[in-house]
Coordinates of N, CA, C and O in Angstrom, one line a residue:
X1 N 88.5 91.5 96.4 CA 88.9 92.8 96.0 C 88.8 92.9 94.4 O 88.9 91.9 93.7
X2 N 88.7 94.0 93.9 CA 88.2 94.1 92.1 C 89.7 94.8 92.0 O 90.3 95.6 92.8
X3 N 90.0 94.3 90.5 CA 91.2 95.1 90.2 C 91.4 96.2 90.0 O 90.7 97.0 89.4
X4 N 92.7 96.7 90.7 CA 92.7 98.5 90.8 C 92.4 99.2 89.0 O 92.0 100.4 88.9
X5 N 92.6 98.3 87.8 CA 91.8 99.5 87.2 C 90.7 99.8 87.1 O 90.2 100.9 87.0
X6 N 90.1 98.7 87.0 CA 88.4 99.0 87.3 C 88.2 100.1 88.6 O 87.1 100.5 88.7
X7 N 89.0 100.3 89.2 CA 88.1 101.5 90.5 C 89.0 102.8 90.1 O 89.0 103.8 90.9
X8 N 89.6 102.8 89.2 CA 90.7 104.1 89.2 C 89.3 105.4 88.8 O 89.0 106.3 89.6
X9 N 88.9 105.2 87.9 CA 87.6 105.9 87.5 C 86.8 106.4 88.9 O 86.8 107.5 89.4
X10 N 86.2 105.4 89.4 CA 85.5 105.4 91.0 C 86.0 106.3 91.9 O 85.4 107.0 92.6
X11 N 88.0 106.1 91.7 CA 88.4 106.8 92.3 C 88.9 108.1 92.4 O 89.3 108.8 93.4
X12 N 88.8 108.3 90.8 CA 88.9 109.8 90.1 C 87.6 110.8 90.1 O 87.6 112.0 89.8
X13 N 86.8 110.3 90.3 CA 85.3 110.9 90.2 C 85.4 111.7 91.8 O 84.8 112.7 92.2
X14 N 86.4 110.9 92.4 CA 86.4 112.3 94.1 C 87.5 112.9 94.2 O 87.6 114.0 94.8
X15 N 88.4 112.5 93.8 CA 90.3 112.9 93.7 C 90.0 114.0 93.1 O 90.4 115.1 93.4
X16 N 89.1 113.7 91.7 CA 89.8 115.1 90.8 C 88.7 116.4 91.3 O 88.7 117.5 90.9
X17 N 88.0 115.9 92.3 CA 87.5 117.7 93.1 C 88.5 118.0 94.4 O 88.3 118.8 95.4
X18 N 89.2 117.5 94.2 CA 90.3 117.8 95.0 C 90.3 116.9 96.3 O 91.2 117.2 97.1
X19 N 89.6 115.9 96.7 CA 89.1 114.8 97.5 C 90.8 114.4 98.0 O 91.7 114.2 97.2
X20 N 91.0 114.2 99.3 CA 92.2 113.7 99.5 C 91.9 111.9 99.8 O 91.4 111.3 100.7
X21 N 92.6 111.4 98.5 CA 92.4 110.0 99.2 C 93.1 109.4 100.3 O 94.3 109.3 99.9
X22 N 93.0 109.1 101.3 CA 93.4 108.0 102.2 C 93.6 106.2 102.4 O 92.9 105.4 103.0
X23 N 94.8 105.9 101.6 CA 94.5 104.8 101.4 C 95.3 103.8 102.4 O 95.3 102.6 102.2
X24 N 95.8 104.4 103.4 CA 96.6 103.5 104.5 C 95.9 104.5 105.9 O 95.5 105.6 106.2
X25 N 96.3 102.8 106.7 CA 95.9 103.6 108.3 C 96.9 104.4 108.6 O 96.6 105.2 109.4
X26 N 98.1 104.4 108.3 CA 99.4 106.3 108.2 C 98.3 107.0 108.0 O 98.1 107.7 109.0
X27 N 97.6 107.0 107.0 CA 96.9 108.4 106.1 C 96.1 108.5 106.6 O 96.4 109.6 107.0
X28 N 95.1 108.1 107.1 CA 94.1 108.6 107.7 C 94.3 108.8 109.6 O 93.5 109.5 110.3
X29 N 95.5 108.3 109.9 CA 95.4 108.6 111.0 C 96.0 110.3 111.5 O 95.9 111.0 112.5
X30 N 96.9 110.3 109.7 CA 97.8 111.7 109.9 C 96.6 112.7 109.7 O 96.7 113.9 109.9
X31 N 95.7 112.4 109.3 CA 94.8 113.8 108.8 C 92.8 113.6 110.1 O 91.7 114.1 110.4
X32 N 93.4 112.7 110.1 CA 92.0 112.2 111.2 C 92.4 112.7 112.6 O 91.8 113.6 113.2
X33 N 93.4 112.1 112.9 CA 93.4 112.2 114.8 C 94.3 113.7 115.0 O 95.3 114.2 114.4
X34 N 93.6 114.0 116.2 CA 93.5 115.1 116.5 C 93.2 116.2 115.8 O 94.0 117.2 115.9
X35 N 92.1 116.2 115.0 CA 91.9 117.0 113.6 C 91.1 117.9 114.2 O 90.1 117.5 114.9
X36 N 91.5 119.4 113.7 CA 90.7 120.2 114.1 C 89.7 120.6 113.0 O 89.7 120.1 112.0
X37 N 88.9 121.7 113.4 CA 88.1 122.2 112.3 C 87.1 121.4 111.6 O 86.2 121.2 112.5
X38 N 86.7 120.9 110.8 CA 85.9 120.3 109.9 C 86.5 119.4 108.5 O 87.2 119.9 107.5
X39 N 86.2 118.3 108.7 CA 86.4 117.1 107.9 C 85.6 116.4 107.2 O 84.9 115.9 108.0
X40 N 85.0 116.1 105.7 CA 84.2 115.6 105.1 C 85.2 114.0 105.0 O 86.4 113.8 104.8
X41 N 84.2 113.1 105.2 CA 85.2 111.6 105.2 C 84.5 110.8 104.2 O 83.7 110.0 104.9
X42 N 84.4 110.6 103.1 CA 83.4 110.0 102.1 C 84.1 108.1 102.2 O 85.3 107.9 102.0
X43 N 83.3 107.2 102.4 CA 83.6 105.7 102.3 C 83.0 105.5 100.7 O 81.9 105.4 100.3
X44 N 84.0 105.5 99.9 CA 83.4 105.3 98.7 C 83.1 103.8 98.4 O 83.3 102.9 99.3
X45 N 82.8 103.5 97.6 CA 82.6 102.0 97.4 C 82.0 102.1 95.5 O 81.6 103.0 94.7
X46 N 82.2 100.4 95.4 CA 81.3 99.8 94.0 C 79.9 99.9 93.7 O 79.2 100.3 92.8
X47 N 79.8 99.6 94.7 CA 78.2 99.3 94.6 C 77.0 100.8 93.9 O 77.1 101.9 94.3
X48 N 76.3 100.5 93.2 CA 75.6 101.1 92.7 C 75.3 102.5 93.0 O 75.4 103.5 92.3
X49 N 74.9 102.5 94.3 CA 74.2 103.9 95.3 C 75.6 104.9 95.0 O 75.5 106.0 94.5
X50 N 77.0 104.2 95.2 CA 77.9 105.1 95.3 C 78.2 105.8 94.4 O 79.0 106.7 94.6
X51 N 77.7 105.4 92.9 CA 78.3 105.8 91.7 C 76.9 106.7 91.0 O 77.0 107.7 90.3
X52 N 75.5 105.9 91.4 CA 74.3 107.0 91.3 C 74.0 108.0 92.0 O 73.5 109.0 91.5
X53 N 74.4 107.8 93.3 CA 74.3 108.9 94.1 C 75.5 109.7 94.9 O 76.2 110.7 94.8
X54 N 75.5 109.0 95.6 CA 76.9 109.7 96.1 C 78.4 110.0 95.8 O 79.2 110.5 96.6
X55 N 78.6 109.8 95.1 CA 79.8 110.5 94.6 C 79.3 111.6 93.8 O 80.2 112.4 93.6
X56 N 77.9 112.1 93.0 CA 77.7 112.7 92.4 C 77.6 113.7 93.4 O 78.4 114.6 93.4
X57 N 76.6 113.6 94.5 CA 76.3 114.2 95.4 C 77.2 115.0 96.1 O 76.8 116.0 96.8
X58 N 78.8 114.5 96.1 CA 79.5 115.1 97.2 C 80.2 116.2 96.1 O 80.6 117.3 96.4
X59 N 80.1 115.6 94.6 CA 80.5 116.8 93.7 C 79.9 118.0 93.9 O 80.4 119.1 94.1
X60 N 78.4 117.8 93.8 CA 77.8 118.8 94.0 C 77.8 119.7 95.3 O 77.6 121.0 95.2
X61 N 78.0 118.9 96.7 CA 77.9 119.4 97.7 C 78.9 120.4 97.9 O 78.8 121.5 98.5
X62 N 80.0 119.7 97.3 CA 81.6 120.6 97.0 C 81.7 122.0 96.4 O 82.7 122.7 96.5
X63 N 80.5 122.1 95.7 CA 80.2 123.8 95.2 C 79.3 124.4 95.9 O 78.8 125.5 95.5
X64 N 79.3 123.7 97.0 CA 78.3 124.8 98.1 C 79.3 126.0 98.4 O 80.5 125.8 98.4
X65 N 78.9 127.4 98.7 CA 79.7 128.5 99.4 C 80.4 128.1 101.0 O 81.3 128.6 101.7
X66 N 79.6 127.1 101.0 CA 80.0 126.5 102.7 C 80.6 125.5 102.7 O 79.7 124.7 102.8
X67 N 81.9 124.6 102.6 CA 82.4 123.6 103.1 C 83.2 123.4 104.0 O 83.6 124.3 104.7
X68 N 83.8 121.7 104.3 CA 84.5 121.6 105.5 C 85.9 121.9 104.8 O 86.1 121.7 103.6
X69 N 86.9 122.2 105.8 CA 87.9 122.4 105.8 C 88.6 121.7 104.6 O 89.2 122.2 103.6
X70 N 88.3 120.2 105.1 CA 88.8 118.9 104.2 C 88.1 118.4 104.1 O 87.1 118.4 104.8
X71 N 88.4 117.7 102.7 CA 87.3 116.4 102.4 C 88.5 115.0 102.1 O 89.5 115.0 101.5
X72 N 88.0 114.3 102.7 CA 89.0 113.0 101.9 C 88.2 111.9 101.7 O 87.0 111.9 101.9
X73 N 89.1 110.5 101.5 CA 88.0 109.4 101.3 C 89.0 107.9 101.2 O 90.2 107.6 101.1
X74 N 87.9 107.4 101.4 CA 88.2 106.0 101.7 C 87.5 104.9 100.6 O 86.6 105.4 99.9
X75 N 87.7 103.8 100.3 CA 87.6 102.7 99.6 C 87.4 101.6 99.9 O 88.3 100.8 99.9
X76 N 85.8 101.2 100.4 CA 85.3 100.2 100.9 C 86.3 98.8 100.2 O 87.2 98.9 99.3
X77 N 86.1 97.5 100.8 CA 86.1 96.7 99.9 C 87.7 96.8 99.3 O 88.1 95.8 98.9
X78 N 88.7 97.9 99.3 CA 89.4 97.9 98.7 C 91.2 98.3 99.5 O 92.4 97.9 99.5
X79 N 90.4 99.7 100.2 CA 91.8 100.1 100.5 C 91.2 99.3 102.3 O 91.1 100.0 103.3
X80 N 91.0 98.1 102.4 CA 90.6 97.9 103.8 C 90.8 97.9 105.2 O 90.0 97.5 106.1
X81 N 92.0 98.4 105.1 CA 92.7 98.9 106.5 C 92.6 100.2 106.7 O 92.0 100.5 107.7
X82 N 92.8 101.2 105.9 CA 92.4 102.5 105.9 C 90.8 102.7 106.2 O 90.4 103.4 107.1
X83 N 89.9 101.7 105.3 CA 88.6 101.9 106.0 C 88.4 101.5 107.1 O 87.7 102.3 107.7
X84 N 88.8 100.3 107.8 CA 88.3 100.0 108.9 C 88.8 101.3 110.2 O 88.3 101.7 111.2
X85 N 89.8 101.8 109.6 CA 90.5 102.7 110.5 C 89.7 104.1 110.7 O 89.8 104.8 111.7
X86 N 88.8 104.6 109.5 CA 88.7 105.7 109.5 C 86.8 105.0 110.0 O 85.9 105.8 110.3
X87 N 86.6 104.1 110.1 CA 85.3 104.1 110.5 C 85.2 104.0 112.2 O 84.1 104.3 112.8
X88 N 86.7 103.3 113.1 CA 86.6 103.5 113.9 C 86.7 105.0 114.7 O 87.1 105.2 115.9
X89 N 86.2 106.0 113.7 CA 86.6 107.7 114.0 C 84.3 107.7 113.9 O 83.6 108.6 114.4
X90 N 84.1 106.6 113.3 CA 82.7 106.7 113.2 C 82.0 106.5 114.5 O 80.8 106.3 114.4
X91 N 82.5 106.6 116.1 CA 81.9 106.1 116.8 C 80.1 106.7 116.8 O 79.4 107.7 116.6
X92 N 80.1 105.2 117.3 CA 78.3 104.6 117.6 C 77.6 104.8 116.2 O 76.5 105.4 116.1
X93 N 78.2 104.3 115.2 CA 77.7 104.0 113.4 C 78.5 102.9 113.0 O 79.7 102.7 112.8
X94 N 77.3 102.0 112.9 CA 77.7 101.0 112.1 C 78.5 101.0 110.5 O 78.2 101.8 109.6
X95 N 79.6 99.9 110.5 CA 80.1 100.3 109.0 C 79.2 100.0 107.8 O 79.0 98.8 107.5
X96 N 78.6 101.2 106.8 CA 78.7 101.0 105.7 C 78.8 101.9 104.8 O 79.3 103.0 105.0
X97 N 78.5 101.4 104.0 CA 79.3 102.0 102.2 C 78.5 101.6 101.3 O 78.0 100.5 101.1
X98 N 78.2 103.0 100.7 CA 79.0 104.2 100.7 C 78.2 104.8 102.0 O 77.0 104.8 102.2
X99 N 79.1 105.2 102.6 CA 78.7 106.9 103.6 C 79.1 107.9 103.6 O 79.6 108.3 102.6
X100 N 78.9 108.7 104.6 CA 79.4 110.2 103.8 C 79.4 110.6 105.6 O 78.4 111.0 106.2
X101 N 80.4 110.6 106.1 CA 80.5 111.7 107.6 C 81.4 113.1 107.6 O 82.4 113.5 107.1
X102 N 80.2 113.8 108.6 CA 80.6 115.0 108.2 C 81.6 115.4 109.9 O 80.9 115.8 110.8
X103 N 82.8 115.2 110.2 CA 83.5 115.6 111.7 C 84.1 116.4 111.8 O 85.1 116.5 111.0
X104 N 83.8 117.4 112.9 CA 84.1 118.5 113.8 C 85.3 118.5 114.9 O 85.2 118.1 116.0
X105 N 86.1 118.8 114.5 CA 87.1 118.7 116.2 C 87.5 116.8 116.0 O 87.9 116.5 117.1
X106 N 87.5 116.2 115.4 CA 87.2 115.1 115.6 C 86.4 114.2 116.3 O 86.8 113.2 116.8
X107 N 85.0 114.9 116.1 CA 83.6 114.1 116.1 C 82.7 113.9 115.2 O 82.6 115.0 114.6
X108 N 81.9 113.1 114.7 CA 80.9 113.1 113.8 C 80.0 113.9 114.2 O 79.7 113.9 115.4
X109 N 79.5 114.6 113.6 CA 79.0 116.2 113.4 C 77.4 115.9 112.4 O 76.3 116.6 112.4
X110 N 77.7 114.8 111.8 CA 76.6 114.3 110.5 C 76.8 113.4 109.8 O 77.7 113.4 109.0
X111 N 75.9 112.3 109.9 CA 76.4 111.2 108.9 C 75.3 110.9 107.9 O 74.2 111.1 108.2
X112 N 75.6 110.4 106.4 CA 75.0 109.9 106.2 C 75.1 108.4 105.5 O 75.6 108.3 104.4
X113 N 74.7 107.2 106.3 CA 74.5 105.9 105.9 C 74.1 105.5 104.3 O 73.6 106.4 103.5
X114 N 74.4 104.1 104.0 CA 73.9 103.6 103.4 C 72.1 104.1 103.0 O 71.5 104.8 102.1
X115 N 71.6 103.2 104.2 CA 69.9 103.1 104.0 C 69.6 105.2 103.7 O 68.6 105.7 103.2
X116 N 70.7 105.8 104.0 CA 70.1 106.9 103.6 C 69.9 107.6 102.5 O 69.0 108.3 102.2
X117 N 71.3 107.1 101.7 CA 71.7 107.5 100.4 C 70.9 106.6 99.1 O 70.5 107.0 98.0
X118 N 70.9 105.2 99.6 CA 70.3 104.3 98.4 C 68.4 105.0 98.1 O 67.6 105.4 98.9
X119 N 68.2 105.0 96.7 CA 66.5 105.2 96.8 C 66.6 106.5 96.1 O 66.0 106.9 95.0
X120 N 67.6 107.6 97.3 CA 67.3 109.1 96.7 C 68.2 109.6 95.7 O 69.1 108.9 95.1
X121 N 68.0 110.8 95.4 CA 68.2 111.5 94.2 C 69.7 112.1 94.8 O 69.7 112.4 96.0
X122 N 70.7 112.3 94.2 CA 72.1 112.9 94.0 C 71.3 114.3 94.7 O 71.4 114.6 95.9
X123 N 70.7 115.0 93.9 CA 70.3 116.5 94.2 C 69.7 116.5 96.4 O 69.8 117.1 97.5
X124 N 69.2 115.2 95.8 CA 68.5 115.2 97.7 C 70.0 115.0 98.7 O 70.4 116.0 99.4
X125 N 70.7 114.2 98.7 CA 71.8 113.9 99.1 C 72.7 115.2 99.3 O 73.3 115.3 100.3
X126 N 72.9 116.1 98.3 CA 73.8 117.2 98.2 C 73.0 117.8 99.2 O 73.4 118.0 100.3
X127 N 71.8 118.1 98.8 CA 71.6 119.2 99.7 C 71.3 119.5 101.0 O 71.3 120.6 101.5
X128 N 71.2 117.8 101.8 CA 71.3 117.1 103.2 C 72.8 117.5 103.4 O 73.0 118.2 104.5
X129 N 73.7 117.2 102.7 CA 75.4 117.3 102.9 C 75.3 119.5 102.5 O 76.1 120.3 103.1
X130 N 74.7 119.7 101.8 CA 75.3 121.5 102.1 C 74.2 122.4 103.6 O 74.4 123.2 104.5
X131 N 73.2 121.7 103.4 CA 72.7 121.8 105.0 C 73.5 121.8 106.4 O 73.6 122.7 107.2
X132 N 74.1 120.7 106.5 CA 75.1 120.1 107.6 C 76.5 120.7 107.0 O 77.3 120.6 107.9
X133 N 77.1 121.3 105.8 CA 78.3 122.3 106.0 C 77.6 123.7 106.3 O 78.3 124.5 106.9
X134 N 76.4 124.1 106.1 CA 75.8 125.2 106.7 C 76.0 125.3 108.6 O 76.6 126.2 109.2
X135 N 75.2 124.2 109.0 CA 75.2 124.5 110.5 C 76.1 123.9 110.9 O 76.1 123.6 112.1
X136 N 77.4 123.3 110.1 CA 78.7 123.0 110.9 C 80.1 123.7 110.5 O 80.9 124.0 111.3
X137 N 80.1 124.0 109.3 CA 81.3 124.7 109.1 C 81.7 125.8 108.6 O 80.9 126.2 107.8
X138 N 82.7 126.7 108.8 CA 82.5 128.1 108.7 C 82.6 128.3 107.6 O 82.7 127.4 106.8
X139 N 82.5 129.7 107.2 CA 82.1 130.4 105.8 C 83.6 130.2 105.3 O 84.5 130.1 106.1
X140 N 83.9 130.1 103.8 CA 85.1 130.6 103.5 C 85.3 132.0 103.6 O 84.4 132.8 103.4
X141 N 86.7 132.3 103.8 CA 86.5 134.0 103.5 C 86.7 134.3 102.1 O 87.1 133.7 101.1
X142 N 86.0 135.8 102.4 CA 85.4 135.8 100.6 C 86.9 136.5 100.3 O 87.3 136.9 99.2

């Protein structure tokens, strides 16, 4: 585990778009199980991809006209009960991090892995993640 201030940053870069963190299996089970509507579930993590791409990418995704209901997140490596908890909401996806699932009703609706995020551009990533709040979640009202 790396010391919590080294990740407070990591962890402010999704909190302060309003990202609900989840950092106990309480928290994720109070806002996961039986969750209706649409849920953005981000596995943040250290590792490079998450801080090149994906966390930038969910900023961006977050100013789409279209989002899910909720977004919250998790902390590979760190908050590790909380993750293993919210990945068992990942059925038939292996765990990694960073990922980005997008769940419906409480189903996975859209994921995107590791191998999918590492390589690409923040802008490509966003726009895979406002695609899937397009054909999954409803409009806000204007």
């Amino acid at each position: 585990m790396y010391p919590e201030q080294l990740l407070i940053p990591m962890r402010q870069e999704l909190t302060r778009l309003g990202v609900e963190e989840l950092r106990t299996v309480a928290d994720v089970d109070a806002r996961l199980a039986d969750q209706k509507g649409t849920a953005l579930v981000v596995v943040n993590s250290v590792c490079g991809c998450a801080a090149r791409n994906a966390r930038p990418a969910v900023a961006m995704a977050l100013q789409h006209g279209v989002k899910p209901d909720v977004a919250t997140t998790v902390f590979a490596g760190q908050d590790r009960d909380a993750t293993e908890r919210a990945r068992a909401y990942f059925t038939g996806y292996p765990p990694s991090s960073p990922s980005i699932a997008l769940m419906k009703d409480g189903d996975v609706v859209f994921m995107l892995e590791r191998y999918q995020i590492e390589g690409r551009s923040a802008n490509e990533i966003a726009a895979d993640l406002a695609r899937a709040f397009d054909e999954h979640c409803a409009p806000s009202p204007a």
